[in-house]
XYZ file of C-alpha atoms in Angstrom:
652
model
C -32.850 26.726 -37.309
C -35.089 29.629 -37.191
C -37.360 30.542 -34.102
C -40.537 28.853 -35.491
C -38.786 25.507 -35.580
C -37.559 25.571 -31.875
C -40.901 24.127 -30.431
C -40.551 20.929 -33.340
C -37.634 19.846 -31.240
C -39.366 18.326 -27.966
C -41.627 17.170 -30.175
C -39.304 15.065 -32.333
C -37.807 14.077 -29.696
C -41.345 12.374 -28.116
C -41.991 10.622 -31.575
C -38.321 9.167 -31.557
C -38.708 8.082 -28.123
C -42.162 6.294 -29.228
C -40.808 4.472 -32.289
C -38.096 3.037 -30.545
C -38.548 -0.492 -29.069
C -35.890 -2.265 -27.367
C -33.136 -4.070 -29.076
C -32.924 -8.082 -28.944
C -30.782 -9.811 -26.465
C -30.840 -6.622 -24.347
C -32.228 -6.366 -20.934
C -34.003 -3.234 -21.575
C -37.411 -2.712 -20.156
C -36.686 -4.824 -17.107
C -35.519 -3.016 -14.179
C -35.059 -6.004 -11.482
C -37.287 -4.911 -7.856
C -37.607 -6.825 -4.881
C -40.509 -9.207 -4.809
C -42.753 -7.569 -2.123
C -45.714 -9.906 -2.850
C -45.335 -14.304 -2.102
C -42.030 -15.034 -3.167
C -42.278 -17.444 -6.127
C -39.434 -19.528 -4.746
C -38.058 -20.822 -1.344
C -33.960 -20.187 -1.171
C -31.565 -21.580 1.272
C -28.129 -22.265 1.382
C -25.373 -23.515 3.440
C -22.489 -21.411 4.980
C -20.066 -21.176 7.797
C -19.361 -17.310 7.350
C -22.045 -15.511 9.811
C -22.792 -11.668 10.050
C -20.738 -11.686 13.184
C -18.781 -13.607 15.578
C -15.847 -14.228 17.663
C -14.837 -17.347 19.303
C -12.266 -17.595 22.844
C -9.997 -19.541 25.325
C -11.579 -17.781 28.270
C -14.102 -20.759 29.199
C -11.291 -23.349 29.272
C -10.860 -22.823 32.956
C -14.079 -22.918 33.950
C -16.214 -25.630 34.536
C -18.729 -25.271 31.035
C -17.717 -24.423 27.869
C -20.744 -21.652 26.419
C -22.096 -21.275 23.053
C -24.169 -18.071 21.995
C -26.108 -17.997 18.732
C -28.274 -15.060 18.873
C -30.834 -15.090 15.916
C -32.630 -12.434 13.857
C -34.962 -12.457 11.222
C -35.819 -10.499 7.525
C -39.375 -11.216 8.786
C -41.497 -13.701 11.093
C -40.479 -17.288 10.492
C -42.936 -19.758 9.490
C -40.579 -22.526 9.579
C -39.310 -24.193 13.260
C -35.674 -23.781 13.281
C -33.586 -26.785 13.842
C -30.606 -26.806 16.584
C -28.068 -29.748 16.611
C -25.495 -30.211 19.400
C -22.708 -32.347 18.561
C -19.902 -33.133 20.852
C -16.490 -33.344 19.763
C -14.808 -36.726 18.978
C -14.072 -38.127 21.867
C -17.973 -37.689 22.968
C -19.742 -35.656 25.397
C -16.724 -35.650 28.196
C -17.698 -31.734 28.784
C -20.656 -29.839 30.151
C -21.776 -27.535 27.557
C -23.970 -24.133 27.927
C -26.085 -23.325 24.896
C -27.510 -19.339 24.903
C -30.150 -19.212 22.264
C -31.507 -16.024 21.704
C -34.550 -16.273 19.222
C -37.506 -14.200 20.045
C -40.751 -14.735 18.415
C -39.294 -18.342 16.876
C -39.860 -21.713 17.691
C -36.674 -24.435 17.890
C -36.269 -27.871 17.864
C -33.130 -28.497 19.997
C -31.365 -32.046 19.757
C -27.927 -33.319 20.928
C -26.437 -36.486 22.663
C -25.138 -34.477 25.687
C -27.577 -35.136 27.679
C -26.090 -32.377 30.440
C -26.512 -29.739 27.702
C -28.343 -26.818 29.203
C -30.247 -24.559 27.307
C -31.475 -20.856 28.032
C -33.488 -19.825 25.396
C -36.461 -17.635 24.788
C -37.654 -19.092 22.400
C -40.433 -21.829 22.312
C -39.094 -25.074 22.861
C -40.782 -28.229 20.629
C -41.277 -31.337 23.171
C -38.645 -33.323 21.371
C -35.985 -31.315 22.573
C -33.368 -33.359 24.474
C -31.843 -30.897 26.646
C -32.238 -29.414 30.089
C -33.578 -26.003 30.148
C -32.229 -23.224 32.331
C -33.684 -19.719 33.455
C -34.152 -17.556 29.901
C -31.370 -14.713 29.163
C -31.833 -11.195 30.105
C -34.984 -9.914 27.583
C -34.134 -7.179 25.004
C -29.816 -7.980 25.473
C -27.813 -6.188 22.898
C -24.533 -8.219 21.768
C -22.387 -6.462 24.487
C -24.879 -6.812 27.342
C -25.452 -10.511 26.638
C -21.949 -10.944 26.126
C -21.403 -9.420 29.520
C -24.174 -11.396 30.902
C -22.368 -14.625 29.824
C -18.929 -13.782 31.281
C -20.688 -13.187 34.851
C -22.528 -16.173 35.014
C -19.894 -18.488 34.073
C -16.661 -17.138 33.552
C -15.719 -17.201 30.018
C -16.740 -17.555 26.358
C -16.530 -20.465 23.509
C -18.290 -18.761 20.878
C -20.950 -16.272 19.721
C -22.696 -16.520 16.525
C -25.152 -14.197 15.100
C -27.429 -15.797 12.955
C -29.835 -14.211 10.014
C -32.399 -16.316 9.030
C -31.326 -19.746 9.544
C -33.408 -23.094 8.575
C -30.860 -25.105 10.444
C -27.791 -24.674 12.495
C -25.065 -27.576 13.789
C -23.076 -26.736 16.266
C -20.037 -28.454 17.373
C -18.844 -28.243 20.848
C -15.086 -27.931 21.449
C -12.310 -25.699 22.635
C -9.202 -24.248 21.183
C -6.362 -22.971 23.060
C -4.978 -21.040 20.254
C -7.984 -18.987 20.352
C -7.870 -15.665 21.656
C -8.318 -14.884 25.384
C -11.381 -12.380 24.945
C -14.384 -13.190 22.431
C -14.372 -9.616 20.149
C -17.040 -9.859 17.683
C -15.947 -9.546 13.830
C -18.082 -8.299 11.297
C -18.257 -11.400 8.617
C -16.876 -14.174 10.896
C -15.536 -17.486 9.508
C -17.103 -19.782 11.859
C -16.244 -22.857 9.908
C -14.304 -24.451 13.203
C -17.486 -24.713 15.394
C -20.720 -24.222 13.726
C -22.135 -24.868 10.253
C -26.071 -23.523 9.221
C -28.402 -23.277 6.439
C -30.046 -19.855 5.455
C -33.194 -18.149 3.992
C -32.574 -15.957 0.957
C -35.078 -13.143 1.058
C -33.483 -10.648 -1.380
C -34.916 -11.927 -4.309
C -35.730 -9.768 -7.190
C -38.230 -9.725 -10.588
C -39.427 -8.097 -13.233
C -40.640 -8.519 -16.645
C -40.210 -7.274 -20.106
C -42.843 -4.028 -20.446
C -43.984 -5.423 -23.898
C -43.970 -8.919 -22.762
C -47.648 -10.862 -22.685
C -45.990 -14.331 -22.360
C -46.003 -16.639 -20.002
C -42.613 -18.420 -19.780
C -40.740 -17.490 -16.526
C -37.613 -17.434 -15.664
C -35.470 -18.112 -12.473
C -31.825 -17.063 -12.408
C -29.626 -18.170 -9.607
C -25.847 -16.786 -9.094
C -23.350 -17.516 -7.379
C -21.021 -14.923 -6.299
C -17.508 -15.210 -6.967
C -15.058 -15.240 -3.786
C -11.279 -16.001 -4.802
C -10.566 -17.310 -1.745
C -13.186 -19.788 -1.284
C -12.115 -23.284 -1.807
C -15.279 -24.679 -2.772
C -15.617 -26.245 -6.629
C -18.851 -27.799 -6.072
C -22.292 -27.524 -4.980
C -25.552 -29.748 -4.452
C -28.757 -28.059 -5.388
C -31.974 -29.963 -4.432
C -34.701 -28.670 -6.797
C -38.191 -29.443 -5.555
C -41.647 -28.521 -7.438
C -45.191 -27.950 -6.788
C -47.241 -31.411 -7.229
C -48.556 -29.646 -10.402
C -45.948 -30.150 -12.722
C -44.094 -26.907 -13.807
C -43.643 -26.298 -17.520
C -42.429 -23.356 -19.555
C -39.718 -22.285 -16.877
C -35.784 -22.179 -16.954
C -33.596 -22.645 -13.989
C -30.027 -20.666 -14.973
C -26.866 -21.631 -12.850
C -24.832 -19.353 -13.044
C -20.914 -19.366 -11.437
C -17.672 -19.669 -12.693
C -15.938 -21.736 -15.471
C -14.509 -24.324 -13.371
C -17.057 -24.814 -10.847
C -19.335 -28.373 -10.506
C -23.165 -28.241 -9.941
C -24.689 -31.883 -8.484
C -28.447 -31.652 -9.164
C -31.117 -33.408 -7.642
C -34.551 -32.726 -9.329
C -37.701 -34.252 -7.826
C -40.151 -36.107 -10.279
C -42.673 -33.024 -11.233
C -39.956 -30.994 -12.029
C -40.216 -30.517 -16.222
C -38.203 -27.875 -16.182
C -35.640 -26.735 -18.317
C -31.731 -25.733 -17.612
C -29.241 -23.831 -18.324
C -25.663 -24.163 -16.028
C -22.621 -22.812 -16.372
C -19.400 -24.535 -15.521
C -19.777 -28.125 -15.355
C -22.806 -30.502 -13.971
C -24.607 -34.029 -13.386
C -28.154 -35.168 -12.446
C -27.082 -36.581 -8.764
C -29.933 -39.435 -8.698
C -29.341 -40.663 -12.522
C -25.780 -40.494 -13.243
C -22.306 -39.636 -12.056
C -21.473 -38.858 -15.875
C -20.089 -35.052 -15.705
C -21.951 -32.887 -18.272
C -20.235 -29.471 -20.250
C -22.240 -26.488 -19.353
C -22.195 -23.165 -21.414
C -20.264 -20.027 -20.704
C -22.784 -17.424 -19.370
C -22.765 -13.315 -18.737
C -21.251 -12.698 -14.977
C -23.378 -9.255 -14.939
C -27.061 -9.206 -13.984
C -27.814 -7.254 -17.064
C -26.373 -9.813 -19.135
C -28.161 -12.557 -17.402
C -31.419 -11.096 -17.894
C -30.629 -10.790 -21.581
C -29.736 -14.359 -21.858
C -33.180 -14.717 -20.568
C -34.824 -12.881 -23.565
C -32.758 -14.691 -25.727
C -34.159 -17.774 -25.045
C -37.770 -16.764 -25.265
C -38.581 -16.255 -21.223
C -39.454 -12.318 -20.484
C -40.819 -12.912 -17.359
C -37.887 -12.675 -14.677
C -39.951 -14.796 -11.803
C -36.807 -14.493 -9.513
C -33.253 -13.388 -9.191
C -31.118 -14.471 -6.486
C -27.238 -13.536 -5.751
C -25.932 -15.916 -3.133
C -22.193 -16.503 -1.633
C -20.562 -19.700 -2.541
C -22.264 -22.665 -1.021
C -21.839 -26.460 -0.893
C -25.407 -27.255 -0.587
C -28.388 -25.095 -2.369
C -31.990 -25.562 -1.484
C -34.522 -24.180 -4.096
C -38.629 -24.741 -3.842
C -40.404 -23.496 -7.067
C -43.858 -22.530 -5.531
C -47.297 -22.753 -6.808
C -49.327 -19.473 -5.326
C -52.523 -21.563 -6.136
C -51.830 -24.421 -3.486
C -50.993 -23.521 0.249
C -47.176 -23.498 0.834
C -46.346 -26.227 3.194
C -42.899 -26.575 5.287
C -40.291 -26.841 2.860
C -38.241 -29.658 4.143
C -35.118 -31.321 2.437
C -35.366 -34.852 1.923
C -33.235 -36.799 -0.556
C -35.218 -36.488 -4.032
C -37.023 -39.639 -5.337
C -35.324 -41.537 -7.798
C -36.980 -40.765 -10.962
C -39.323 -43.715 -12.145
C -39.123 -45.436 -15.663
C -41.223 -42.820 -17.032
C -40.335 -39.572 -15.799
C -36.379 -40.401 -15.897
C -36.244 -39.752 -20.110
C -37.769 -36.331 -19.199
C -35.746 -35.057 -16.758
C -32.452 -36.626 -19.010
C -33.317 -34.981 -22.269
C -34.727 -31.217 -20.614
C -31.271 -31.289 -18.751
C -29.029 -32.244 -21.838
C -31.527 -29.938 -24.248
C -29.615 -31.813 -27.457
C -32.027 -29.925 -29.718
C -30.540 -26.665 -32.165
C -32.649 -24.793 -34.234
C -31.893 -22.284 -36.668
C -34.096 -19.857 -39.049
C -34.706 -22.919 -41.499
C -33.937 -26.531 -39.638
C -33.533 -28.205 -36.644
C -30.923 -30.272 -35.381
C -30.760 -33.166 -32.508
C -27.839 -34.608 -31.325
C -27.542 -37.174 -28.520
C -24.509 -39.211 -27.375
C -25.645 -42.875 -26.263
C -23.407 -42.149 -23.386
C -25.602 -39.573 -21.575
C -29.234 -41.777 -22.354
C -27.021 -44.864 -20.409
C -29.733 -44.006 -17.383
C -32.265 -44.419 -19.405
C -31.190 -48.040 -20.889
C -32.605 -49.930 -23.881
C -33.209 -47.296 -26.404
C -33.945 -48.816 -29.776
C -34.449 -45.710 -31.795
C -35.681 -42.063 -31.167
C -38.076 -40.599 -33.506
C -40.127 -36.801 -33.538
C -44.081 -36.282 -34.039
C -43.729 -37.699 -36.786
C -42.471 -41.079 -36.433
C -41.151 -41.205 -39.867
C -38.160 -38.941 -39.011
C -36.147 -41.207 -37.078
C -32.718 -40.746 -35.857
C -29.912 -42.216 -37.337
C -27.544 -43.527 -34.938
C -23.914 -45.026 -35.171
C -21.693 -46.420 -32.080
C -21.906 -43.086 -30.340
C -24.443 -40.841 -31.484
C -28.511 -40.842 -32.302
C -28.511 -37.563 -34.794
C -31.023 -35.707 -36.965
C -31.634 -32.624 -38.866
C -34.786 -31.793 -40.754
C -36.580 -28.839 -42.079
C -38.840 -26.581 -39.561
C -41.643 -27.023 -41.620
C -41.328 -30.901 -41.816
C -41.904 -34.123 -39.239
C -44.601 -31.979 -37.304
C -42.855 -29.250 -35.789
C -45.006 -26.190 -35.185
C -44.281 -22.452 -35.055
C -46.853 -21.193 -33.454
C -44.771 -20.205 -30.441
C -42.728 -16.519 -30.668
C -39.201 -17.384 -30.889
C -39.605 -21.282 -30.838
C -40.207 -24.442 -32.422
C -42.514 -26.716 -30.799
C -41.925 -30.688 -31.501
C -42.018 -34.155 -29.150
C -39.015 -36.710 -29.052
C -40.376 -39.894 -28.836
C -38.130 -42.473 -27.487
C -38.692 -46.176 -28.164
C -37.685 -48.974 -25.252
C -37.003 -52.532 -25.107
C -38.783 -53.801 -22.539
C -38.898 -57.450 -22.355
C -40.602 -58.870 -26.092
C -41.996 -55.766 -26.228
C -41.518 -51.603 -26.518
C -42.397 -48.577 -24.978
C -42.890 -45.554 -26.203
C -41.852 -42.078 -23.814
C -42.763 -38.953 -25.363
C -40.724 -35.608 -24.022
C -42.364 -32.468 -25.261
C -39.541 -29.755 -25.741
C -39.412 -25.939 -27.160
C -36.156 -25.716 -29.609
C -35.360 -21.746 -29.622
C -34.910 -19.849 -32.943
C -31.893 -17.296 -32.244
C -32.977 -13.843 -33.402
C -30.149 -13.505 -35.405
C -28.761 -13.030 -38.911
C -28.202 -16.299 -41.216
C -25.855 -16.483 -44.471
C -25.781 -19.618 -46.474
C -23.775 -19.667 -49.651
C -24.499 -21.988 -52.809
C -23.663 -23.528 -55.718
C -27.171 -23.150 -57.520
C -30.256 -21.192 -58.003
C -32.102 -24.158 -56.626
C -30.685 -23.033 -53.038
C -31.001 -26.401 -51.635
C -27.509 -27.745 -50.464
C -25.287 -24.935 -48.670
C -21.877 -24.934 -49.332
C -18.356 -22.935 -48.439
C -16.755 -23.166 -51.503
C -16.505 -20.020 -54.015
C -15.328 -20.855 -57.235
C -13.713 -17.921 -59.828
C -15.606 -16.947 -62.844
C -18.771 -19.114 -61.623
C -22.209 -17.828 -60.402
C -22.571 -17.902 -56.619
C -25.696 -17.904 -55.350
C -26.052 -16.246 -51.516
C -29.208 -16.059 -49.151
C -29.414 -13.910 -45.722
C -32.519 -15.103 -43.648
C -33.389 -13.866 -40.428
C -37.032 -14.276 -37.882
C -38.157 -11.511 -36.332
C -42.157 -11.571 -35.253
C -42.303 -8.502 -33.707
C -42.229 -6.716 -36.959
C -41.108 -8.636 -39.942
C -41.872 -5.474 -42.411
C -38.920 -3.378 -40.319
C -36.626 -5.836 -41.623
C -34.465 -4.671 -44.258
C -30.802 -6.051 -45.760
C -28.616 -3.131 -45.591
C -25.607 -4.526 -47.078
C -23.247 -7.279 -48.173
C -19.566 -7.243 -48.564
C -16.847 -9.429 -50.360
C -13.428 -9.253 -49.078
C -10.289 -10.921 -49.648
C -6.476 -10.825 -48.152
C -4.247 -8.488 -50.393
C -7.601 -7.261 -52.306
C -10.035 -4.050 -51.400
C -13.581 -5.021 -50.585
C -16.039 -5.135 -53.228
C -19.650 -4.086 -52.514
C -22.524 -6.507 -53.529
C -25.589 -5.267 -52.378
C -26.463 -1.904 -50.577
C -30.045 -1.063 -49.100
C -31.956 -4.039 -51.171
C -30.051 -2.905 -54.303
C -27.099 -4.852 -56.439
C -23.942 -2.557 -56.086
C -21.488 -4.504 -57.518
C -20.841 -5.822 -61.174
C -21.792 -8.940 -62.234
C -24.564 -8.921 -59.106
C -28.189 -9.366 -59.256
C -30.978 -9.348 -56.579
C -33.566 -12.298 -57.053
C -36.478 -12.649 -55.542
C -36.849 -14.353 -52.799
C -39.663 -16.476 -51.083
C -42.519 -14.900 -48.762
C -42.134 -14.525 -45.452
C -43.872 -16.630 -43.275
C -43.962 -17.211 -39.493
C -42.078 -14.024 -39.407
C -39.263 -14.953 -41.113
C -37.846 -13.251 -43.999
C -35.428 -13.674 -46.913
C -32.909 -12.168 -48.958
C -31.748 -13.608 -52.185
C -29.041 -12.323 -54.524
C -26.348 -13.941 -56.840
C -23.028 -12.960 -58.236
C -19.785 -13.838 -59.802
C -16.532 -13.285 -58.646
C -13.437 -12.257 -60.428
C -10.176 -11.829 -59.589
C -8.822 -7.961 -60.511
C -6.038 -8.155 -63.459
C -2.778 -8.818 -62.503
C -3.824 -10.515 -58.887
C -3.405 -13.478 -57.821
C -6.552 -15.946 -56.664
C -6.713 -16.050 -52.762
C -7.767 -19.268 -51.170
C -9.978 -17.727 -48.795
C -12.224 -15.146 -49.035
C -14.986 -13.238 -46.539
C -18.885 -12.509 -46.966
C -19.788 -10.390 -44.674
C -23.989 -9.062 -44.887
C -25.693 -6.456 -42.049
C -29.092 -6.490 -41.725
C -31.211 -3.739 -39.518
C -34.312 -1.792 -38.208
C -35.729 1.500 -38.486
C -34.612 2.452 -34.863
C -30.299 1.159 -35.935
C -30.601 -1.628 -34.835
C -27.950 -3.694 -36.637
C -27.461 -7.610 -37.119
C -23.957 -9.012 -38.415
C -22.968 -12.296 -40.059
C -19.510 -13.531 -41.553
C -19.303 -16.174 -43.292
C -16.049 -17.570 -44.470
C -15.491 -19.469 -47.593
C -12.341 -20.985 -49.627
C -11.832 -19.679 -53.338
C -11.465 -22.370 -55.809
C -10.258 -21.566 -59.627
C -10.933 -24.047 -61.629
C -7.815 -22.781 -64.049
C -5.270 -23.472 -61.363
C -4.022 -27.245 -61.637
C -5.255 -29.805 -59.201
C -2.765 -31.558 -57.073
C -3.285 -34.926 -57.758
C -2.854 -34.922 -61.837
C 0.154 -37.617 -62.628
C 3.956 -36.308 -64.034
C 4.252 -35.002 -67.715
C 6.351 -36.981 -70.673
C 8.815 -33.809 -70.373
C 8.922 -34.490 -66.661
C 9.781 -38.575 -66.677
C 12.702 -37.363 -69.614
C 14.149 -35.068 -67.583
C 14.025 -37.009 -64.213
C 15.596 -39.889 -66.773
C 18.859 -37.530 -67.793
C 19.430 -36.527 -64.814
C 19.479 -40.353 -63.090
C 22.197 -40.969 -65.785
C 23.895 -38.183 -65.520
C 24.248 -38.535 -61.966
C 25.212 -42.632 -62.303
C 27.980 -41.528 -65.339
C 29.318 -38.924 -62.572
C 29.624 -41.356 -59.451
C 31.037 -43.649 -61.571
C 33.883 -41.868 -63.117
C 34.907 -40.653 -59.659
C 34.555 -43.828 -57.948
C 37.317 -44.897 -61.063
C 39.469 -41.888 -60.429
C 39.744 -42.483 -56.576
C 40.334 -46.217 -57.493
C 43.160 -45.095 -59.556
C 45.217 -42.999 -57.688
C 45.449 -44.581 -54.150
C 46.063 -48.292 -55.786
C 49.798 -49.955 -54.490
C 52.724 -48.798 -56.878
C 54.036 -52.575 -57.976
C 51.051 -53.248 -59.528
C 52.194 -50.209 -62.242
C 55.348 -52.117 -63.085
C 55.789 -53.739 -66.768
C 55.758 -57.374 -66.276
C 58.687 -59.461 -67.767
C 57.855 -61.447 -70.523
C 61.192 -64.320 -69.413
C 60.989 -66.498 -66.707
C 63.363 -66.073 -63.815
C 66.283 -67.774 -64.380
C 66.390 -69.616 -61.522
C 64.541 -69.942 -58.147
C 67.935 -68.966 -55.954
C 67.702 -65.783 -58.238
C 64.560 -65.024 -57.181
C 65.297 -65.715 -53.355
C 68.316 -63.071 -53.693
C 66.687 -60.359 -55.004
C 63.422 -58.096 -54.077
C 60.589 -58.087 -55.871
C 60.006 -54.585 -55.907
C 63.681 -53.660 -55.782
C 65.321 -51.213 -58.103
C 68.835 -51.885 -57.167
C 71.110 -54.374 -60.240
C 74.354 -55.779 -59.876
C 76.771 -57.405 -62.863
C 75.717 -60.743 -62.239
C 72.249 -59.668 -62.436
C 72.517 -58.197 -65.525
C 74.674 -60.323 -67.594
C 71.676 -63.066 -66.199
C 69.349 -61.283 -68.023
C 71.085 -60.720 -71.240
């Protein structure tokens, strides 16, 4: 490169970087930030593991057992923060000390122990059934307050520090086996004496940079601990009054772990869980969930894939048994999240929070698929029949299934979504003499990926896997892409078989191979685009016909991006003999012959065995006189070979 070319290079550089646009499925251009602004969700969950504690023996000779929880907070609290006392089983035969250390909060303090006493500074509600003492030293570090505790009464129970708890139980109770001194531990398992609920306030968001849409996701993961014993948690899901549409909730945790949902009535929302889950308030029935990315990166991507490139929050929280999660609306003021049991979804709204959870809809570049099992719609009772927009397409439905597949561009399904097929299931009830009709508006995705349908005609109507020697085959690769259809382009197509070298069909829009032509195929429209082609396959001289074989097509961008599909199919040759056809004339001779042959054999040695092992006697010539007399025959043996005079002269 000559001097006069070094100052192209930065600026070839600067036009590359211009013209290239993220890949699909990738989570590039959205670098996850902490939300700063209103959070768009409330987050709580349970846990027993606190930021740190100790527990101790020391208070078992005195005349109190003492309780610390000293709490701190991300920020100011809104939200009163709920204290239960319970005493152990045998009831409140103890006097209990509880040291609450909460500055700038206001509790609610409850228990049955009716000598519980309470020094606190924070603001106690009137409902609080406890006796209050004098307040704790003011601004105590751990060590002072622990101090301060061991003077006044002797001894420790437990200390707890608390980050941003909704709710705390604490059970009173000593253990011997404890140790003598209370040492706080960073990450204590307090699981023995105190249980809480906590405020997430690390989530995270951000959005794709070329994204203008609207459809927002939340992503919730759990993180994995090996030694956690937990398999299954209840998330309560509550929504604005305004119902919430074009949002997905995604569970994420591992394969064998069980999410119970409970989903309040304005919640349209749509799911995706990993693992294994019901709907808590509508059935028991255990649902399959689908294998997700354990990576943030690859959780955002799922994301994109599905059409939502606005990341409206991102949590990471430990394992939990119990979830609390408040979608809010920044238009209405936020009001005290509390945690009732969900309503029992009504008649009406129970067939839309089934079908969003099940999503039994499948699209691909060219149809759309729905399949329901009548097990999962037994909440819903009496379905008759389930149709789409168009109520001509109806379902058809056997013992277990209501199923249907139809064109994109056929029983009212529109496009006009990026990514997504727009349609309505309408589900018809018995109710009574009469029927009802629910409708549940849903968005089927279109995967951006590549699509390769082999068959039998030019006609390209019914898609088949069968590839037939010496016989046209007719192949179409199909792919959407909105963004920009025209970048689009087929780069190549392979055929491969086992024992044979690949032949190439089609490189950069152009037959390769011989016997292959490129056809035309139809416009694009709605962003999709089409590649047709047809060719015949022959086996080289001297091989032998496989009875498999392997298409394999690549299609790409301008910036190398590169989509792969394989698509395997079984080689018939209509020259090699079918199975089935019925035994030749030759055939029923020769299986004749040999039947006789065989019967002549078995029975000349069944005849030679007879003849050599029957008794000797019967080989004797037989005399052709009569004895002579019956005393004769009494003095002599049969088979004897000994004679005598008289014997013989008898016989002369």
């Amino acid at each position: 490169m000559g001097p006069r070319a070094a100052p192209l290079l930065p600026l070839l550089l600067l036009l590359l970087a211009l013209l290239r646009r993220p890949e699909p499925g990738r989570a590039e251009g959205c670098d996850l930030q902490p939300v700063t602004a209103e959070l768009p969700i409330t987050l709580s969950y349970a846990t027993s593991t606190v930021p740190r504690g100790c527990v101790s023996s020391s208070s078992m000779g005195t005349d109190r057992e003492v309780h610390i929880l000293s709490v701190k907070w991300s920020k100011e609290s809104a939200f009163p923060l709920q204290v239960s006392v319970t005493p152990r089983a045998g009831g409140c035969t103890r006097s209990a000390v509880l040291i609450l250390l909460c500055a700038r909060c206001s509790a609610n303090v409850t228990s049955p122990c009716r000598d519980l006493l309470i020094h606190t500074d924070a603001l106690l509600f009137p409902g609080t059934t406890a006796t209050r003492g004098p307040e704790p030293p003011t601004a105590t570090g751990e060590g002072q307050l622990l101090a301060w505790a061991r003077v006044t009464y002797g001894g420790i129970t437990s200390y707890s520090e608390l980050r941003d708890p909704r709710w705390v139980q604490l059970h009173l109770g000593e253990d011997a086996d404890s140790p003598l001194d209370c040492v706080p531990q960073e990450r204590f398992n307090a699981a023995l004496h105190l249980e809480t609920e906590v405020f997430f306030h690390g989530v995270k968001g951000c959005s794709r940079g070329d994204a203008q849409s609207t459809r927002a996701a939340h992503i919730v993961r759990l993180q994995p601990e090996p030694s956690s014993p937990i398999t299954e948690v209840n998330l309560s899901l509550s929504c604005p009054e305004r119902a919430v549409s074009n949002q997905i909730l995604i569970l994420q945790s591992w394969a064998n772990f069980t999410w119970s949902l409970s989903v309040n009535n304005n919640c349209h929302i749509q799911f995706l869980v990993s693992g294994n889950y019901r709907i808590a308030p509508i059935s028991s029935l255990l649902l399959p969930g689908e294998r997700l990315p354990d990576t943030e990166q690859g959780l955002i991507a799922k994301a994109f894939e599905k059409n939502y490139s606005v990341i409206a929050s991102y949590s990471t929280i430990p394992a939990s048994t119990h979830v609390s999660l408040e979608i809010q609306e920044h238009e209405v003021v936020r009001r005290v999240p509390v945690t009732p049991a969900p309503p029992v979804p009504t008649t009406h709204s129970l067939p839309h929070v089934v079908l969003l959870m099940l999503q039994p809809w499948k699209c691909t570049d060219e149809t759309m698929e729905i399949v329901i099992a009548r097990s999962h719609l037994e909440p819903i009772k009496d379905v008759v029949n389930i149709t789409l927009r168009d109520i001509s397409c109806q379902a058809e439905k056997n013992a277990t299934h209501f199923m249907l597949k139809t064109p994109l561009s056929h029983c009212g399904t529109s496009l006009e979504g990026r990514g997504h097929a727009n349609n309505e299931l309408i589900l018809n009830l018995a109710k009574g003499a009469t029927f009802q009709s629910v409708r549940v508006a849903f968005q089927c995705n279109i995967p951006r990926e590549l699509f390769l349908r082999l068959f039998p005609t030019a006609a390209f109507e019914v898609p088949q896997t069968e590839l037939e020697v010496n016989k046209e085959a007719f192949v179409q690769a199909s792919m959407r892409w909105e963004d920009h259809p025209a970048d689009l382009q087929l780069k190549e197509c392979w055929l491969a078989a086992p024992g044979q070298e690949p032949v190439l069909l089609v490189q950069g829009g152009e037959a390769r191979g011989t016997g292959v032509t490129v056809l035309e195929g139809p416009p694009s429209s709605h962003g999709r685009k089409v590649w047709r082609f047809r060719f015949t396959y022959a086996v080289p001289e001297g091989g032998r016909v496989p009875f498999s074989a392997t298409l394999k097509c690549k299609a790409g961008l301008q910036n190398n991006t590169i989509f792969e599909k394989v698509l395997e199919v079984t080689v018939k040759d209509s020259w090699r003999p079918p199975n089935n056809r019925g035994l030749g004339l030759a055939a029923v001779l020769g299986i004749t012959f040999g039947a006789f042959l065989i019967g002549a054999l078995l029975t000349a040695g069944l005849w030679y065995i007879y003849s050599h092992t029957r008794p000797i006697s019967k080989l004797q010539p037989v005399s052709s006189t009569a004895p002579a007399s019956e005393s004769s025959s009494t003095n002599h043996s049969i088979g004897s070979t000994q004679s005598t005079p008289c014997s013989t002269s008898s016989m002369a």
